[in-house]
Amino acid sequence: MTDWKTKLIHAGVHAPEGFKSLAEPVHRGSTVLFPSAGEQRESWDHYEGGYSYGTHGTQTVLELASRICELEGGYRTWIVPCGLASISLVNLALLSAGDHLLLPANVYGPSRRMAAKLLSRLGVEWSLYPPLAGEGIREYLRPNTRLVWCEAPGSVTMEVPDVPAMVRVAHEAGALVAVDNTWAAGVLFDALGHGADVTMQALSKYVGGHSDLLLGSVTASNAEIWQKLGDAHCILGLSVSPDEASLALRGLKTMAVRLDAIEARALELARWLGEQPEIERVLHPALESCPGHENWKRDFTGSSGVFSIVFREGTRKEQVHGFVDALKLFGIGYSWGGVSSLALTYDFTHSPERPVYGNRLVRLNIGLESVEDLRADLAQALLVGMGL
Ligand SMILES: Cc1ncc(COP(=O)(O)O)c(C=O)c1O
């Protein structure tokens, strides 16, 4: 081959082999080359059948999947484009027309919208259950209930469910249990060890850890669920970039120290906020004031940095908004789990299935700023907000 145009594509020289570094290599590729025509295959299962096509995962993506799976103690893990895609994958893999799906009343909003606007159109029935139902989930099960979702803890109102009790009852009735284990970063709550059949995490939060990537994971407890997830993943084309996966692999390396530091800051601030006269209740799973705290104490090995505060009754919406607007170190924005502190207001005045927090709730994400500075910021914002 002498033509330079061919050399551009089929080089005759290569870098020396043997480069080893501490960083995970980023393997890009849509096409995967087979050694021979006889070895060409179309399997999505890169573990059993070898690599076949980029959408089913490159080596970097499977490296991340293996790490998440090891941390969660699962059978195998799929990596998908975001946490919401993890929820889609679980639902579309495990539910069929005629099945019934149970969601906790405090479920992540888009998950509820998926049930209402997509799954119901596909013939899946769905309904809500009180997040602290525990064994009482029995009352909400129907003969065709196939899947029960739990959030540990629930979005925004932070109730910590009794997962083992729900697993017992759901399994007796032939339903599977899926856990959104994002708050615990897949490591502070052993959802599969407590009986869940499948877990998901928004890796966009603590695994990514820097608010600069979107990824999700779904971890199966056994081969049967893995097969169902794989069949759906392959059809849906939920592939992810190796660059995102490599950032998540990097995030994992510092997650332990980030989580420790965030936990300490969040607990200190949550306790301090609980002592402020303007605050009626602090919804932090590690504090007794949080519904389901006893489940956290029994089942979790730590806490992370997201919790909510409820202002005392009579606080006006403008005061709550004034408090958030006055914060200087807290950004106002969705998502969480990064190094920057965030605050968001929520209005539950039209949500009869939620506790009566009205529009007095603010959710905080605690980052890695100095805890003294964060406390001073919260203190000055309380003064400004209440003064309105
Ligand atoms: C509890 C929970 N689950 C899932 C998600 C979805 O994650 P993503 O933003 O990566 O789609 C979020 C996002 O905020 C969340 O809070």
Short mmCIF file of C-alpha atoms and ligand atoms in Angstrom, two decimals:
data_model
loop_
_atom_site.label_atom_id
_atom_site.label_comp_id
_atom_site.label_asym_id
_atom_site.label_seq_id
_atom_site.Cartn_x
_atom_site.Cartn_y
_atom_site.Cartn_z
CA MET A 1 0.00 0.00 0.00
CA THR A 2 1.81 3.08 -1.20
CA ASP A 3 -0.96 5.53 -2.02
CA TRP A 4 -1.14 8.18 0.71
CA LYS A 5 -4.94 8.17 0.49
CA THR A 6 -5.00 4.54 1.59
CA LYS A 7 -2.38 5.24 4.26
CA LEU A 8 -4.74 7.81 5.79
CA ILE A 9 -7.08 4.96 6.62
CA HIS A 10 -4.87 1.88 6.82
CA ALA A 11 -1.65 3.00 8.51
CA GLY A 12 1.41 0.82 8.27
CA VAL A 13 3.02 2.14 11.45
CA HIS A 14 1.66 2.43 14.96
CA ALA A 15 2.59 3.82 18.37
CA PRO A 16 4.60 1.46 20.55
CA GLU A 17 2.42 -0.86 22.62
CA GLY A 18 2.53 -1.21 26.39
CA PHE A 19 1.22 2.20 27.54
CA LYS A 20 -0.31 1.81 30.97
CA SER A 21 -1.74 4.67 32.99
CA LEU A 22 -4.08 5.06 35.93
CA ALA A 23 -6.84 6.51 33.73
CA GLU A 24 -9.39 4.24 32.06
CA PRO A 25 -8.90 4.28 28.27
CA VAL A 26 -11.67 5.87 26.20
CA HIS A 27 -12.65 3.32 23.56
CA ARG A 28 -14.65 4.97 20.81
CA GLY A 29 -16.45 3.08 18.12
CA SER A 30 -19.68 2.34 16.35
CA THR A 31 -18.24 -0.49 14.23
CA VAL A 32 -16.68 -3.42 16.04
CA LEU A 33 -14.33 -5.57 13.93
CA PHE A 34 -14.71 -9.35 13.91
CA PRO A 35 -11.64 -11.56 13.47
CA SER A 36 -13.26 -13.56 10.65
CA ALA A 37 -16.48 -13.88 8.65
CA GLY A 38 -17.37 -16.95 10.65
CA GLU A 39 -17.12 -15.00 13.89
CA GLN A 40 -19.47 -12.20 12.80
CA ARG A 41 -22.42 -12.00 15.22
CA GLU A 42 -25.28 -9.77 16.30
CA SER A 43 -25.48 -10.40 20.05
CA TRP A 44 -26.26 -7.52 22.42
CA ASP A 45 -24.72 -9.52 25.24
CA HIS A 46 -21.11 -8.40 25.09
CA TYR A 47 -20.33 -10.43 28.21
CA GLU A 48 -21.37 -13.76 26.72
CA GLY A 49 -21.00 -13.20 22.99
CA GLY A 50 -18.09 -10.74 22.73
CA TYR A 51 -18.34 -7.21 21.34
CA SER A 52 -20.55 -6.81 18.28
CA TYR A 53 -21.72 -3.19 17.90
CA GLY A 54 -21.17 0.16 19.61
CA THR A 55 -24.78 0.72 20.68
CA HIS A 56 -24.56 -2.27 23.04
CA GLY A 57 -21.57 -0.70 24.78
CA THR A 58 -17.89 -0.10 24.13
CA GLN A 59 -15.23 -1.36 26.52
CA THR A 60 -15.24 1.95 28.45
CA VAL A 61 -18.99 1.77 28.97
CA LEU A 62 -18.82 -1.85 30.06
CA GLU A 63 -16.00 -0.96 32.45
CA LEU A 64 -18.32 1.56 34.11
CA ALA A 65 -21.17 -0.97 34.11
CA SER A 66 -18.96 -3.54 35.82
CA ARG A 67 -17.87 -1.07 38.50
CA ILE A 68 -21.45 -0.02 39.29
CA CYS A 69 -22.52 -3.65 39.36
CA GLU A 70 -19.74 -4.57 41.76
CA LEU A 71 -20.61 -1.67 44.08
CA GLU A 72 -24.32 -2.54 44.07
CA GLY A 73 -23.73 -6.30 44.38
CA GLY A 74 -25.82 -7.10 41.30
CA TYR A 75 -25.73 -9.63 38.49
CA ARG A 76 -25.05 -7.18 35.65
CA THR A 77 -25.58 -3.50 34.89
CA TRP A 78 -26.70 -1.48 31.88
CA ILE A 79 -25.48 2.09 31.39
CA VAL A 80 -27.98 4.43 29.70
CA PRO A 81 -28.02 8.12 28.68
CA CYS A 82 -29.53 9.52 31.91
CA GLY A 83 -31.36 8.55 35.08
CA LEU A 84 -34.73 9.00 33.44
CA ALA A 85 -33.67 6.60 30.68
CA SER A 86 -32.90 4.06 33.43
CA ILE A 87 -36.49 4.34 34.60
CA SER A 88 -37.76 4.00 31.00
CA LEU A 89 -35.62 0.90 30.48
CA VAL A 90 -36.92 -0.81 33.62
CA ASN A 91 -40.54 -0.01 32.75
CA LEU A 92 -40.35 -0.95 29.08
CA ALA A 93 -38.40 -4.15 29.80
CA LEU A 94 -40.56 -5.45 32.62
CA LEU A 95 -44.10 -4.26 31.84
CA SER A 96 -46.60 -5.33 29.18
CA ALA A 97 -50.13 -4.28 28.25
CA GLY A 98 -52.54 -5.44 30.95
CA ASP A 99 -49.95 -5.21 33.76
CA HIS A 100 -50.39 -2.91 36.74
CA LEU A 101 -47.59 -0.66 38.02
CA LEU A 102 -47.38 0.83 41.53
CA LEU A 103 -45.53 4.08 42.13
CA PRO A 104 -44.96 5.81 45.47
CA ALA A 105 -46.83 9.12 45.81
CA ASN A 106 -43.45 10.86 46.26
CA VAL A 107 -41.99 9.42 43.06
CA TYR A 108 -39.66 11.52 40.87
CA GLY A 109 -42.06 13.69 38.82
CA PRO A 110 -41.00 12.58 35.30
CA SER A 111 -41.40 8.94 36.36
CA ARG A 112 -45.03 9.62 37.21
CA ARG A 113 -45.50 11.47 33.93
CA MET A 114 -44.07 8.45 32.08
CA ALA A 115 -46.77 6.27 33.65
CA ALA A 116 -49.52 8.79 32.95
CA LYS A 117 -48.57 9.79 29.42
CA LEU A 118 -46.70 6.84 27.91
CA LEU A 119 -47.24 3.58 29.79
CA SER A 120 -50.99 4.08 30.09
CA ARG A 121 -51.13 4.60 26.29
CA LEU A 122 -49.38 1.23 25.94
CA GLY A 123 -52.04 -0.48 28.06
CA VAL A 124 -50.23 -0.48 31.43
CA GLU A 125 -52.44 0.40 34.41
CA TRP A 126 -50.81 2.40 37.19
CA SER A 127 -51.65 3.84 40.58
CA LEU A 128 -49.97 5.47 43.56
CA TYR A 129 -49.33 4.13 47.05
CA PRO A 130 -48.33 6.02 50.22
CA PRO A 131 -44.52 5.89 50.39
CA LEU A 132 -44.51 4.69 54.01
CA ALA A 133 -47.03 1.89 53.35
CA GLY A 134 -44.47 -0.84 54.23
CA GLU A 135 -46.39 -4.13 54.53
CA GLY A 136 -49.55 -2.09 53.94
CA ILE A 137 -48.59 -2.12 50.26
CA ARG A 138 -50.75 -5.26 50.20
CA GLU A 139 -53.88 -3.09 50.01
CA TYR A 140 -52.62 -1.43 46.83
CA LEU A 141 -51.56 -4.57 44.97
CA ARG A 142 -53.87 -5.88 42.26
CA PRO A 143 -53.92 -9.38 40.77
CA ASN A 144 -52.07 -7.98 37.74
CA THR A 145 -49.49 -5.87 39.65
CA ARG A 146 -46.17 -6.69 38.01
CA LEU A 147 -43.86 -3.96 39.27
CA VAL A 148 -43.56 -1.82 42.41
CA TRP A 149 -41.19 1.15 42.35
CA CYS A 150 -39.58 2.50 45.56
CA GLU A 151 -37.53 5.64 45.94
CA ALA A 152 -35.07 5.50 48.79
CA PRO A 153 -35.74 8.16 49.99
CA GLY A 154 -38.57 9.75 47.98
CA SER A 155 -38.02 12.84 45.87
CA VAL A 156 -38.34 16.17 47.63
CA THR A 157 -40.50 15.09 50.61
CA MET A 158 -37.79 12.55 51.52
CA GLU A 159 -39.86 9.76 53.13
CA VAL A 160 -37.66 6.69 53.66
CA PRO A 161 -39.57 3.55 52.66
CA ASP A 162 -39.48 0.16 54.37
CA VAL A 163 -38.05 -1.63 51.35
CA PRO A 164 -37.65 -5.10 52.94
CA ALA A 165 -41.32 -5.12 54.04
CA MET A 166 -42.54 -4.06 50.61
CA VAL A 167 -40.29 -6.62 48.94
CA ARG A 168 -41.75 -9.42 51.10
CA VAL A 169 -45.34 -8.53 50.28
CA ALA A 170 -44.72 -7.76 46.60
CA HIS A 171 -42.84 -11.03 46.06
CA GLU A 172 -45.62 -13.03 47.74
CA ALA A 173 -47.98 -11.46 45.21
CA GLY A 174 -45.67 -12.21 42.27
CA ALA A 175 -44.62 -8.58 41.65
CA LEU A 176 -41.06 -7.33 41.13
CA VAL A 177 -39.56 -4.43 43.11
CA ALA A 178 -37.44 -1.71 41.50
CA VAL A 179 -35.52 0.80 43.64
CA ASP A 180 -34.33 4.27 42.66
CA ASN A 181 -31.11 4.25 44.68
CA THR A 182 -29.75 7.61 43.48
CA TRP A 183 -29.77 9.47 46.81
CA ALA A 184 -27.64 6.74 48.40
CA ALA A 185 -25.33 6.75 45.33
CA GLY A 186 -25.82 2.98 45.12
CA VAL A 187 -23.48 2.52 48.10
CA LEU A 188 -25.18 3.86 51.25
CA PHE A 189 -28.19 1.56 50.84
CA ASP A 190 -27.77 -2.04 49.69
CA ALA A 191 -31.06 -2.21 47.80
CA LEU A 192 -30.38 -5.58 46.16
CA GLY A 193 -29.21 -7.02 49.49
CA HIS A 194 -32.54 -5.86 50.94
CA GLY A 195 -34.41 -7.87 48.33
CA ALA A 196 -34.96 -5.49 45.39
CA ASP A 197 -35.04 -7.18 41.97
CA VAL A 198 -33.61 -4.27 40.04
CA THR A 199 -32.05 -0.92 40.96
CA MET A 200 -31.35 2.24 39.05
CA GLN A 201 -29.25 5.31 39.69
CA ALA A 202 -28.97 8.66 38.02
CA LEU A 203 -25.16 8.59 37.66
CA SER A 204 -25.61 12.27 36.74
CA LYS A 205 -25.66 12.92 40.51
CA TYR A 206 -23.02 11.55 42.92
CA VAL A 207 -21.11 9.26 40.55
CA GLY A 208 -20.55 12.04 38.00
CA GLY A 209 -20.27 14.37 40.95
CA HIS A 210 -19.57 17.64 39.12
CA SER A 211 -22.88 18.54 37.42
CA ASP A 212 -21.30 18.12 34.01
CA LEU A 213 -22.61 14.81 32.71
CA LEU A 214 -25.84 12.86 32.28
CA LEU A 215 -25.86 9.07 32.67
CA GLY A 216 -27.93 6.38 34.30
CA SER A 217 -27.48 2.77 35.37
CA VAL A 218 -29.82 -0.18 35.77
CA THR A 219 -28.58 -3.15 37.78
CA ALA A 220 -30.29 -6.52 37.60
CA SER A 221 -30.27 -8.93 40.53
CA ASN A 222 -30.37 -12.01 38.30
CA ALA A 223 -29.87 -13.37 34.79
CA GLU A 224 -33.58 -13.43 33.90
CA ILE A 225 -34.03 -9.71 34.56
CA TRP A 226 -30.71 -8.99 32.83
CA GLN A 227 -32.01 -10.75 29.69
CA LYS A 228 -35.23 -8.73 29.69
CA LEU A 229 -33.34 -5.48 30.19
CA GLY A 230 -30.90 -6.42 27.42
CA ASP A 231 -33.65 -7.24 24.92
CA ALA A 232 -35.28 -3.86 25.59
CA HIS A 233 -31.98 -1.91 25.69
CA CYS A 234 -31.00 -3.33 22.31
CA ILE A 235 -34.36 -2.40 20.74
CA LEU A 236 -34.49 1.08 22.24
CA GLY A 237 -30.94 2.08 21.27
CA LEU A 238 -30.06 3.59 24.64
CA SER A 239 -26.34 3.89 23.89
CA VAL A 240 -23.97 6.26 25.66
CA SER A 241 -20.75 8.03 24.80
CA PRO A 242 -17.47 6.56 26.10
CA ASP A 243 -16.43 10.11 27.02
CA GLU A 244 -19.33 10.39 29.46
CA ALA A 245 -18.56 6.93 30.80
CA SER A 246 -14.91 7.83 31.35
CA LEU A 247 -15.93 10.96 33.29
CA ALA A 248 -18.17 8.78 35.46
CA LEU A 249 -15.29 6.33 36.00
CA ARG A 250 -13.16 9.26 37.14
CA GLY A 251 -16.01 10.44 39.38
CA LEU A 252 -16.14 7.07 41.11
CA LYS A 253 -12.54 7.41 42.26
CA THR A 254 -13.32 10.46 44.41
CA MET A 255 -16.88 9.57 45.36
CA ALA A 256 -16.01 8.25 48.83
CA VAL A 257 -14.31 11.46 49.96
CA ARG A 258 -16.94 13.65 48.31
CA LEU A 259 -19.77 11.72 49.97
CA ASP A 260 -18.09 11.85 53.39
CA ALA A 261 -17.53 15.59 53.17
CA ILE A 262 -21.01 16.26 51.79
CA GLU A 263 -22.64 14.08 54.45
CA ALA A 264 -20.88 15.94 57.28
CA ARG A 265 -21.78 19.37 55.88
CA ALA A 266 -25.40 18.43 55.15
CA LEU A 267 -25.94 16.96 58.61
CA GLU A 268 -24.45 19.99 60.33
CA LEU A 269 -26.61 22.38 58.32
CA ALA A 270 -29.75 20.23 58.66
CA ARG A 271 -29.37 20.17 62.46
CA TRP A 272 -28.74 23.90 62.56
CA LEU A 273 -31.75 24.62 60.34
CA GLY A 274 -33.90 22.44 62.64
CA GLU A 275 -33.07 24.85 65.50
CA GLN A 276 -34.19 27.96 63.61
CA PRO A 277 -37.60 29.33 64.63
CA GLU A 278 -38.59 29.97 61.00
CA ILE A 279 -38.35 26.24 60.19
CA GLU A 280 -41.12 23.83 61.17
CA ARG A 281 -39.47 20.62 60.02
CA VAL A 282 -36.27 19.34 58.46
CA LEU A 283 -36.77 16.41 56.10
CA HIS A 284 -33.33 14.80 56.29
CA PRO A 285 -33.45 10.98 56.44
CA ALA A 286 -30.78 10.84 59.17
CA LEU A 287 -32.83 13.09 61.49
CA GLU A 288 -35.79 11.93 63.56
CA SER A 289 -37.92 14.69 62.06
CA CYS A 290 -37.91 12.89 58.69
CA PRO A 291 -40.79 10.46 58.00
CA GLY A 292 -39.36 6.95 57.75
CA HIS A 293 -36.18 7.89 59.69
CA GLU A 294 -36.36 4.51 61.50
CA ASN A 295 -36.03 2.74 58.13
CA TRP A 296 -32.99 4.86 57.29
CA LYS A 297 -31.45 3.99 60.66
CA ARG A 298 -32.03 0.29 60.17
CA ASP A 299 -31.14 -0.07 56.49
CA PHE A 300 -28.70 2.69 55.41
CA THR A 301 -25.01 3.08 56.22
CA GLY A 302 -24.87 6.84 55.72
CA SER A 303 -26.56 9.88 54.24
CA SER A 304 -25.88 12.19 51.33
CA GLY A 305 -26.42 15.87 50.73
CA VAL A 306 -30.00 16.39 49.61
CA PHE A 307 -32.70 17.26 52.12
CA SER A 308 -35.69 19.56 52.43
CA ILE A 309 -36.85 22.18 54.90
CA VAL A 310 -40.44 23.15 55.60
CA PHE A 311 -41.08 26.68 56.82
CA ARG A 312 -43.49 27.12 59.72
CA GLU A 313 -47.18 27.40 58.94
CA GLY A 314 -48.26 30.89 58.00
CA THR A 315 -45.05 31.58 56.03
CA ARG A 316 -46.05 33.19 52.76
CA LYS A 317 -44.90 32.06 49.34
CA GLU A 318 -43.10 35.40 48.78
CA GLN A 319 -41.11 34.82 51.96
CA VAL A 320 -40.05 31.33 50.84
CA HIS A 321 -39.07 32.69 47.42
CA GLY A 322 -37.36 35.65 49.09
CA PHE A 323 -35.28 33.24 51.18
CA VAL A 324 -34.12 31.32 48.08
CA ASP A 325 -33.48 34.46 46.05
CA ALA A 326 -31.40 35.93 48.90
CA LEU A 327 -29.03 32.94 49.02
CA LYS A 328 -25.68 33.89 47.54
CA LEU A 329 -23.84 30.55 47.56
CA PHE A 330 -26.79 28.35 46.53
CA GLY A 331 -27.70 28.22 42.85
CA ILE A 332 -31.33 27.76 41.84
CA GLY A 333 -31.46 24.75 39.57
CA TYR A 334 -32.54 21.15 39.05
CA SER A 335 -30.44 18.05 39.58
CA TRP A 336 -28.05 17.56 42.49
CA GLY A 337 -25.06 15.54 43.68
CA GLY A 338 -22.38 17.95 42.44
CA VAL A 339 -19.94 20.11 44.37
CA SER A 340 -22.11 23.28 44.29
CA SER A 341 -24.93 23.91 46.73
CA LEU A 342 -28.41 24.38 45.25
CA ALA A 343 -31.88 25.35 46.44
CA LEU A 344 -35.31 24.86 44.85
CA THR A 345 -38.82 25.71 46.00
CA TYR A 346 -41.69 23.24 45.58
CA ASP A 347 -45.40 23.92 45.68
CA PHE A 348 -47.52 21.03 46.92
CA THR A 349 -50.75 23.01 47.28
CA HIS A 350 -52.30 21.00 44.42
CA SER A 351 -50.86 17.60 45.40
CA PRO A 352 -53.40 15.99 47.75
CA GLU A 353 -51.36 12.76 47.86
CA ARG A 354 -48.39 14.59 49.42
CA PRO A 355 -48.04 15.78 53.05
CA VAL A 356 -49.54 19.21 53.72
CA TYR A 357 -46.40 21.26 53.15
CA GLY A 358 -48.22 23.66 50.81
CA ASN A 359 -45.71 26.00 49.22
CA ARG A 360 -43.47 26.13 52.29
CA LEU A 361 -40.89 23.58 51.18
CA VAL A 362 -37.37 24.20 49.91
CA ARG A 363 -35.08 21.37 48.79
CA LEU A 364 -31.38 21.89 49.38
CA ASN A 365 -28.42 20.17 47.76
CA ILE A 366 -25.32 20.64 49.86
CA GLY A 367 -22.04 20.84 47.99
CA LEU A 368 -18.43 21.17 49.05
CA GLU A 369 -18.26 24.85 50.00
CA SER A 370 -17.14 25.71 53.55
CA VAL A 371 -19.88 24.78 56.00
CA GLU A 372 -19.40 28.03 57.95
CA ASP A 373 -19.96 30.07 54.78
CA LEU A 374 -23.05 28.01 53.87
CA ARG A 375 -24.49 28.48 57.38
CA ALA A 376 -23.87 32.22 57.27
CA ASP A 377 -25.52 32.39 53.86
CA LEU A 378 -28.59 30.47 55.08
CA ALA A 379 -28.79 32.70 58.18
CA GLN A 380 -28.76 35.96 56.22
CA ALA A 381 -31.30 34.58 53.72
CA LEU A 382 -33.66 33.59 56.54
CA LEU A 383 -33.56 37.18 57.76
CA VAL A 384 -34.23 38.60 54.30
CA GLY A 385 -37.00 36.11 53.49
CA MET A 386 -38.86 36.52 56.75
CA GLY A 387 -38.61 40.29 56.45
CA LEU A 388 -40.68 40.31 53.26
C1 LIG B 1 -34.49 10.57 42.34
C2 LIG B 1 -34.14 10.82 40.91
N1 LIG B 1 -34.17 9.80 40.04
C3 LIG B 1 -33.87 9.97 38.74
C4 LIG B 1 -33.52 11.21 38.24
C5 LIG B 1 -33.24 11.36 36.77
O1 LIG B 1 -31.91 11.57 36.54
P1 LIG B 1 -31.39 12.34 35.21
O2 LIG B 1 -31.46 13.79 35.52
O3 LIG B 1 -30.01 11.81 35.01
O4 LIG B 1 -32.31 11.92 34.11
C6 LIG B 1 -33.47 12.30 39.11
C7 LIG B 1 -33.09 13.64 38.60
O5 LIG B 1 -33.19 14.63 39.25
C8 LIG B 1 -33.80 12.11 40.48
O6 LIG B 1 -33.79 13.14 41.34
#
